[in-house]
Short mmCIF file of C-alpha atoms in Angstrom, two decimals:
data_model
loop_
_atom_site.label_atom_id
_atom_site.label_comp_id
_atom_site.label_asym_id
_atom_site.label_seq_id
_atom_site.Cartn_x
_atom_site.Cartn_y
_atom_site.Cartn_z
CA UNK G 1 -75.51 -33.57 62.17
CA UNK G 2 -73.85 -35.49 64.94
CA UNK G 3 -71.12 -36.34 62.51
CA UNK G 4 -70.35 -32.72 62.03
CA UNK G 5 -70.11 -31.67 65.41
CA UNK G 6 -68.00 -34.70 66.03
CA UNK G 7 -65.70 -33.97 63.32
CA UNK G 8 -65.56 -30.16 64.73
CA UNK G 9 -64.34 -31.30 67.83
CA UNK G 10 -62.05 -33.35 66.32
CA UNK G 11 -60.53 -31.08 64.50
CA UNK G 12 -60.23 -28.13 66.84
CA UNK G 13 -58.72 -30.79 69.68
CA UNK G 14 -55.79 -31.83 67.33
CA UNK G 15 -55.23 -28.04 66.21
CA UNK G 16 -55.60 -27.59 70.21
CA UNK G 17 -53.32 -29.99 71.41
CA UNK G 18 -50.90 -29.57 68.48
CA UNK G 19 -50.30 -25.88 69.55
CA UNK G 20 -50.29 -26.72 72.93
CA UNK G 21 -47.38 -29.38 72.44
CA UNK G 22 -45.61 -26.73 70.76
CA UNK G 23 -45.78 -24.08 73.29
CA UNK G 24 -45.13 -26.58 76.17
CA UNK G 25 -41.64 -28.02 74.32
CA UNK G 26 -40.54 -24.35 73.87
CA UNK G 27 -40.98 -23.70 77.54
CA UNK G 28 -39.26 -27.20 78.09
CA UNK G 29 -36.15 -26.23 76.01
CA UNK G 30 -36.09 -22.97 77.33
CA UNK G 31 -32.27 -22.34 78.89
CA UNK G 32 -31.01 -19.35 81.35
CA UNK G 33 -27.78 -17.27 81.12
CA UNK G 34 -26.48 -18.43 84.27
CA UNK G 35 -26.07 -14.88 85.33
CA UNK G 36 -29.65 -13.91 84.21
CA UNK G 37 -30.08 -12.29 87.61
CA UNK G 38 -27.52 -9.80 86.98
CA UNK G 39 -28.25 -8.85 83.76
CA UNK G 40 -32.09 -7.93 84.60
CA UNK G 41 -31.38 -5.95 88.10
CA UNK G 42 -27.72 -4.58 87.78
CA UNK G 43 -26.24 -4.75 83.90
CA UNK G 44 -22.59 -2.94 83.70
CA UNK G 45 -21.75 -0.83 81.08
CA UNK G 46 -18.91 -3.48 80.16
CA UNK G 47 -21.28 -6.10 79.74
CA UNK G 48 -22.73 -4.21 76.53
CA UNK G 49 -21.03 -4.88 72.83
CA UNK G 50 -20.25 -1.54 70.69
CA UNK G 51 -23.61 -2.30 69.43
CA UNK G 52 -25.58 -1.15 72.90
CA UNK G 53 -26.21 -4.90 73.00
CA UNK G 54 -25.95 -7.13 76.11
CA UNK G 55 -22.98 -9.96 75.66
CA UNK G 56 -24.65 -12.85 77.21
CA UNK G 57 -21.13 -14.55 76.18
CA UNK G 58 -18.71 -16.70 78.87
CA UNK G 59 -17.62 -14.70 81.96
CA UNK G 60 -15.72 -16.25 84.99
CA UNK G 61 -16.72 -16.12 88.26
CA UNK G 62 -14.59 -16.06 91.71
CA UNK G 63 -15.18 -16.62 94.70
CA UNK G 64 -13.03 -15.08 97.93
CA UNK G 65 -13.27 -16.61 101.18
CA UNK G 66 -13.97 -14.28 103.54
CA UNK G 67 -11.05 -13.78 105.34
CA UNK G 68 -9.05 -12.99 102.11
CA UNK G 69 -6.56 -10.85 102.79
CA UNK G 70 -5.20 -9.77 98.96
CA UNK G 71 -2.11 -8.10 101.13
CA UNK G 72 -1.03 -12.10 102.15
CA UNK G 73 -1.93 -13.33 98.57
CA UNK G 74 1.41 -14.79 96.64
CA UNK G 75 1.03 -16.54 93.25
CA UNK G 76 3.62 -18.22 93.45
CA UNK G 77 2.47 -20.79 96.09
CA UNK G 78 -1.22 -20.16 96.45
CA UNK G 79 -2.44 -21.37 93.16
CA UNK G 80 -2.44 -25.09 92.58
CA UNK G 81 -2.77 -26.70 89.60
CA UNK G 82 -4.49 -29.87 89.24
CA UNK G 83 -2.77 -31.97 87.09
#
């Protein structure tokens, strides 16, 4: 009797422990959009695919300083390129 119980145990641990391993390396692996944020509280309509999907593809992000005047912007000497 003892053997059964023991081999019952046994048996549900490793099932136990197998699943759990699996469920704990999926949360492990688990990567964010790095603009998650917006695409859960304010998603723009040109963020959707002609599907009705959302594009969780590349997008660029820029920052202003915030005394940006676009007026006083030229392109010709205010972008730098790093060589």
């Amino acid at each position: 009797m003892i053997y059964l119980i023991s081999f019952l145990f046994l048996a549900v641990g490793l099932i136990g422990g197998w699943i759990g391993a699996e469920r704990y390396l999926a949360f492990m692996h688990h990567t964010e959009h790095e603009h998650e944020d917006l695409f859960k509280k304010n998603p723009h309509p040109e963020l959707y695919d002609s599907d009705g999907e959302l594009n969780r593809g590349e997008y660029i992000t820029m920052v202003f300083d915030p005394d940006f005047d676009p007026d006083d912007w030229d392109p010709d000497t205010d972008i730098i390129m790093p060589e």
